[in-house]
Each structure stands twice: as C-alpha cells, then as structure tokens.
Amino acid sequence: MKIAILGTVHSKGLEFLKENELEIVEVTNFNNQNLQEELKFVDAILLRTSRLDQDILEHCKNLKIISRHGVGYDNVDLDFLNKNKIALCITSTSNAVSVAEHVMSFFLYLTKNLSLSDKLVKGGNFTQRSELPNFFELYKKKLLIAGFGRIGKEVAKRCLGFDMEVYVYDPFLDSDLIKKSGCIPIEKNDGLALADFVSIHLPLNEDTKNFISQKELDRMKEKTILVNTSRGGIVNENDLHQALSSKKILGAGMDVFVSEPPEPNHPFFKLDNILLTPHNAALTLECRERMSLEASQNIFYYLKNMTKLNMENLVNKKFL
Ligand code: NAD
C-alpha cells in the first residue's frame, strides 16, 4: 500500500511505516497539479499544513485515510471526506504539552521583559535594572482560557501551578468538569472584562472566526495580554493591530497567522508590544517525534489493524 507524506516529518513515523512494509511517497511540491498527479493512487496521506480541498481530493482514486500530523483539521475538506467515506485522523495525544509550554513562554517573556533586560546588560546599562516597564508577576493574576480541550486543560494546570486564578469559557462542557479541574466557568464577555491574560485554544471554524475582534478587545483591560496559539483568523489581525498600536491592551503573543508565512510587510512587525513565533508551538523535538509516530500509527492501524486504533483520533467515525 502507498502512503504519501506531505511535508517533512520526524523519521520515527517513517521508520514505523517502513517496518510495517508500507510504501512511502515523499511529496515536496504542493502545487495543485503536482498533488493531483502524485496522490492519484495513494491509499493514505500523512498531512502537515498544506490544504487538501475537493479539487485535489477528487483525483485520489484509492484514498482511504488522511492522517493529520497535529490536531487542527481546518486545512482539509471534511465534507468531501465524509461523503466519500474517507477517514480523517488526528494525533490527539501528542501535542498538548508542547503548546501549553509555548503559552507559558509567551506569558513569561512578555511579563518579565526578557528581551529588554538582555539588552540592558549587553549594552552596559545594568544599573537601569529597576526601570523596566511592565515587569510583573503571574501570581494571583486572572487568566481566561477560551476552549477547554486537550491544550486548554494543560495550560490551566501550569497556570494553577503559578497560583493564577483560571477562568474558562467553553459552553460545550459541563461546568462541573471545569470546576473539578480547579478552574472557574465564566461567560465570554465577563471573562474578557476581568482577565489579565487571555489564551485561545479553539478550533477554527465558521463560529470561531473573529472570536476576538474589536468588540472583544474593547472589553479587555489596559493591562491585558492576549495569546493565540490556536489558528490564524480566530483573532482578527487588523483589530488586534489597532488595539496594540493604540495601547488599548498591553501586549500579545501570536504563534499563528491568517496567512502563513505572514507577508513580509505585515503590520505586526512594526509593533514592539507583540511577540511572534512561526507556528512552532507544537514543534519541540519530543512533540515532532510523537506526532510523526502517532500519525503513522493511525494510518497503519486504520488500514491493517483497526483494533489498535485510538478511536479518539478518528474524527469522522460516524460517517464511515
Ligand atoms: P480540542 O478539540 O481538544 O479542544 C477544543 C475545545 O474548544 C473543546 O473543548 C470545545 O468544546 C471548545 N470549543 C469549540 N468551539 C468553541 C466555541 N465556539 N467557544 C468556546 N469553546 C469552543 O482541541 P485542542 O487539542 O485543545 O486544540 C485546539 C486548537 O489548537 C486546535 O483546533 C488547533 O487548531 C490548535 N493547535 C495549534 C497548534 C500550534 O502549533 N500552534 C498545535 C496544536 C493545536
């Protein structure tokens, strides 16, 4: 059976596929015409972040499963997969810790003024150490987490460890479950108004697009720091730019962008109160290894040994 690997992945998964005698086709040219040709006869696709819409998928004559290297699947035409009974899997156990640690790095970097501190020492200005602006603690601060799934829960655990007060907005969850995790359930607008930190952990879909736009930014406090490690477009970039340049909120950390990579003249690049990372919250060495292996196992187990498949990973089970 033929497995297409779309994008570069850690060798661990590829070794697993080879050991199990699956043929690997490594695809590096994501031009539509090339994809239509290369994917025509594959049985499975291991997919990183390139888009797979109907215009490509309808050329895949043998496709049985797409296995996402990660958990978001807004880059795949799920309706097409459902109609054609093609499975979609994610790597649900692999990346929550890595993303949660990334969120903590944003919080700490932005509140400890690390970049400016480093410049002071290296520039011979050690004695200005008491003059750093916006240098403060996480202790007792209020955090709003939007989306209390795998990643939101890991962020909460770490922030409770820092003695923060953690509020959760997730209308799809029973509030008892949120309380049992030591957090406080709250409505979106109330949470935005009280939070010192806001961290977004939602899937991108029609409901969550522009989840944070001008009206939400208007509700936040002047000292609020907003972090988005979920997907570009959940935070409206123009409105955030406006809020940061007019100092309506204190700062932001963004790992994801509407268009990736962002245009070279993206307005965020001129701001000094935003920290940007290149959609690499889940790309720690350990996480890349886990995602590559789990995505490959999803393919092998789905095709050859369904009893070993983690059913949590199978997104569209009810359509198959
Ligand atoms: P998850 O499915 O476990 O959790 C999502 C949570 O959001 C669920 O609890 C759901 O009830 C809640 N939710 C859905 N719609 C909502 C809405 N409109 N309002 C409030 N809550 C809502 O997902 P996860 O594993 O925690 O991942 C979250 C997202 O993070 C993914 O969809 C993905 O796009 C993104 N992600 C980014 C990276 C990265 O590298 N930056 C890595 C992994 C995941």
Short mmCIF file of C-alpha atoms and ligand atoms in Angstrom, two decimals, residues 68 70-74 90-92 95-96 98-99 102 145-153 169-173 188 200-205 207-208 211 228-232 234 255-256 260 277-283 287 291, ligand 1:
data_model
loop_
_atom_site.label_atom_id
_atom_site.label_comp_id
_atom_site.label_asym_id
_atom_site.label_seq_id
_atom_site.Cartn_x
_atom_site.Cartn_y
_atom_site.Cartn_z
CA ARG A 68 -3.15 14.83 10.21
CA GLY A 70 -1.41 17.57 14.59
CA VAL A 71 -4.95 18.13 15.86
CA GLY A 72 -6.42 21.03 13.83
CA TYR A 73 -8.04 19.96 10.54
CA ASP A 74 -9.26 23.24 9.04
CA ILE A 90 -5.53 13.44 14.26
CA THR A 91 -2.69 12.96 16.76
CA SER A 92 -4.71 13.70 19.87
CA ASN A 95 0.96 18.00 21.19
CA ALA A 96 -0.96 19.50 24.13
CA SER A 98 4.28 21.35 23.85
CA VAL A 99 1.66 24.01 23.04
CA HIS A 102 4.70 27.62 24.49
CA ILE A 145 -8.89 30.26 28.74
CA ALA A 146 -11.22 30.04 25.71
CA GLY A 147 -11.60 26.37 24.74
CA PHE A 148 -11.01 23.81 27.48
CA GLY A 149 -9.97 20.81 25.40
CA ARG A 150 -6.67 18.97 25.43
CA ILE A 151 -4.49 22.10 25.22
CA GLY A 152 -6.66 24.42 27.32
CA LYS A 153 -6.52 21.88 30.19
CA TYR A 169 -15.11 29.83 28.66
CA ASP A 170 -16.26 26.64 26.92
CA PRO A 171 -20.05 26.41 26.51
CA PHE A 172 -19.78 22.84 25.22
CA LEU A 173 -18.54 21.49 28.54
CA LYS A 188 -17.17 35.05 27.32
CA ILE A 200 -7.19 30.98 22.95
CA HIS A 201 -7.49 27.22 22.38
CA LEU A 202 -10.36 26.87 19.89
CA PRO A 203 -10.64 25.05 16.58
CA LEU A 204 -11.00 27.35 13.55
CA ASN A 205 -14.48 27.14 12.03
CA ASP A 207 -18.31 30.04 14.64
CA THR A 208 -14.83 30.85 15.92
CA PHE A 211 -13.77 35.20 18.01
CA ASN A 228 -3.20 32.93 20.41
CA THR A 229 -1.64 29.55 19.67
CA SER A 230 -4.76 28.08 18.03
CA ARG A 231 -5.29 29.27 14.43
CA GLY A 232 -4.91 32.50 12.48
CA ILE A 234 -9.69 33.37 15.30
CA ASP A 255 2.03 31.76 17.05
CA VAL A 256 -0.47 31.63 14.17
CA GLU A 260 1.33 31.68 6.78
CA THR A 277 6.58 32.82 16.71
CA PRO A 278 6.38 30.89 13.41
CA HIS A 279 3.54 28.42 14.17
CA ASN A 280 6.01 26.27 16.06
CA ALA A 281 4.23 25.78 19.39
CA ALA A 282 3.97 22.05 18.65
CA LEU A 283 7.37 21.64 17.05
CA CYS A 287 6.48 16.60 20.03
CA MET A 291 3.25 13.42 16.14
P1 NAD B 1 -9.80 20.19 21.48
O1 NAD B 1 -10.74 19.76 20.42
O2 NAD B 1 -9.31 19.19 22.47
O3 NAD B 1 -10.45 21.42 22.30
C1 NAD B 1 -11.15 22.47 21.72
C2 NAD B 1 -12.14 22.98 22.76
O4 NAD B 1 -12.76 24.14 22.23
C3 NAD B 1 -13.28 21.97 23.07
O5 NAD B 1 -13.35 21.74 24.47
C4 NAD B 1 -14.53 22.66 22.55
O6 NAD B 1 -15.66 22.40 23.37
C5 NAD B 1 -14.14 24.12 22.61
N1 NAD B 1 -14.88 24.97 21.67
C6 NAD B 1 -15.20 24.69 20.38
N2 NAD B 1 -15.86 25.73 19.83
C7 NAD B 1 -15.98 26.67 20.81
C8 NAD B 1 -16.56 27.97 20.85
N3 NAD B 1 -17.18 28.49 19.79
N4 NAD B 1 -16.48 28.64 22.01
C9 NAD B 1 -15.85 28.12 23.09
N5 NAD B 1 -15.29 26.90 23.12
C10 NAD B 1 -15.35 26.18 21.98
O7 NAD B 1 -8.57 20.87 20.71
P2 NAD B 1 -7.08 21.09 21.24
O8 NAD B 1 -6.28 19.86 21.02
O9 NAD B 1 -7.11 21.69 22.60
O10 NAD B 1 -6.57 22.15 20.16
C11 NAD B 1 -7.21 23.40 20.00
C12 NAD B 1 -6.75 24.05 18.71
O11 NAD B 1 -5.37 24.42 18.83
C13 NAD B 1 -6.77 23.10 17.50
O12 NAD B 1 -8.03 23.09 16.86
C14 NAD B 1 -5.68 23.63 16.61
O13 NAD B 1 -6.23 24.48 15.62
C15 NAD B 1 -4.80 24.45 17.54
N6 NAD B 1 -3.43 23.91 17.64
C16 NAD B 1 -2.39 24.73 17.32
C17 NAD B 1 -1.09 24.25 17.43
C18 NAD B 1 0.10 25.12 17.11
O14 NAD B 1 1.12 24.59 16.73
N7 NAD B 1 0.02 26.40 17.31
C19 NAD B 1 -0.88 22.92 17.84
C20 NAD B 1 -1.96 22.14 18.17
C21 NAD B 1 -3.24 22.64 18.07
#
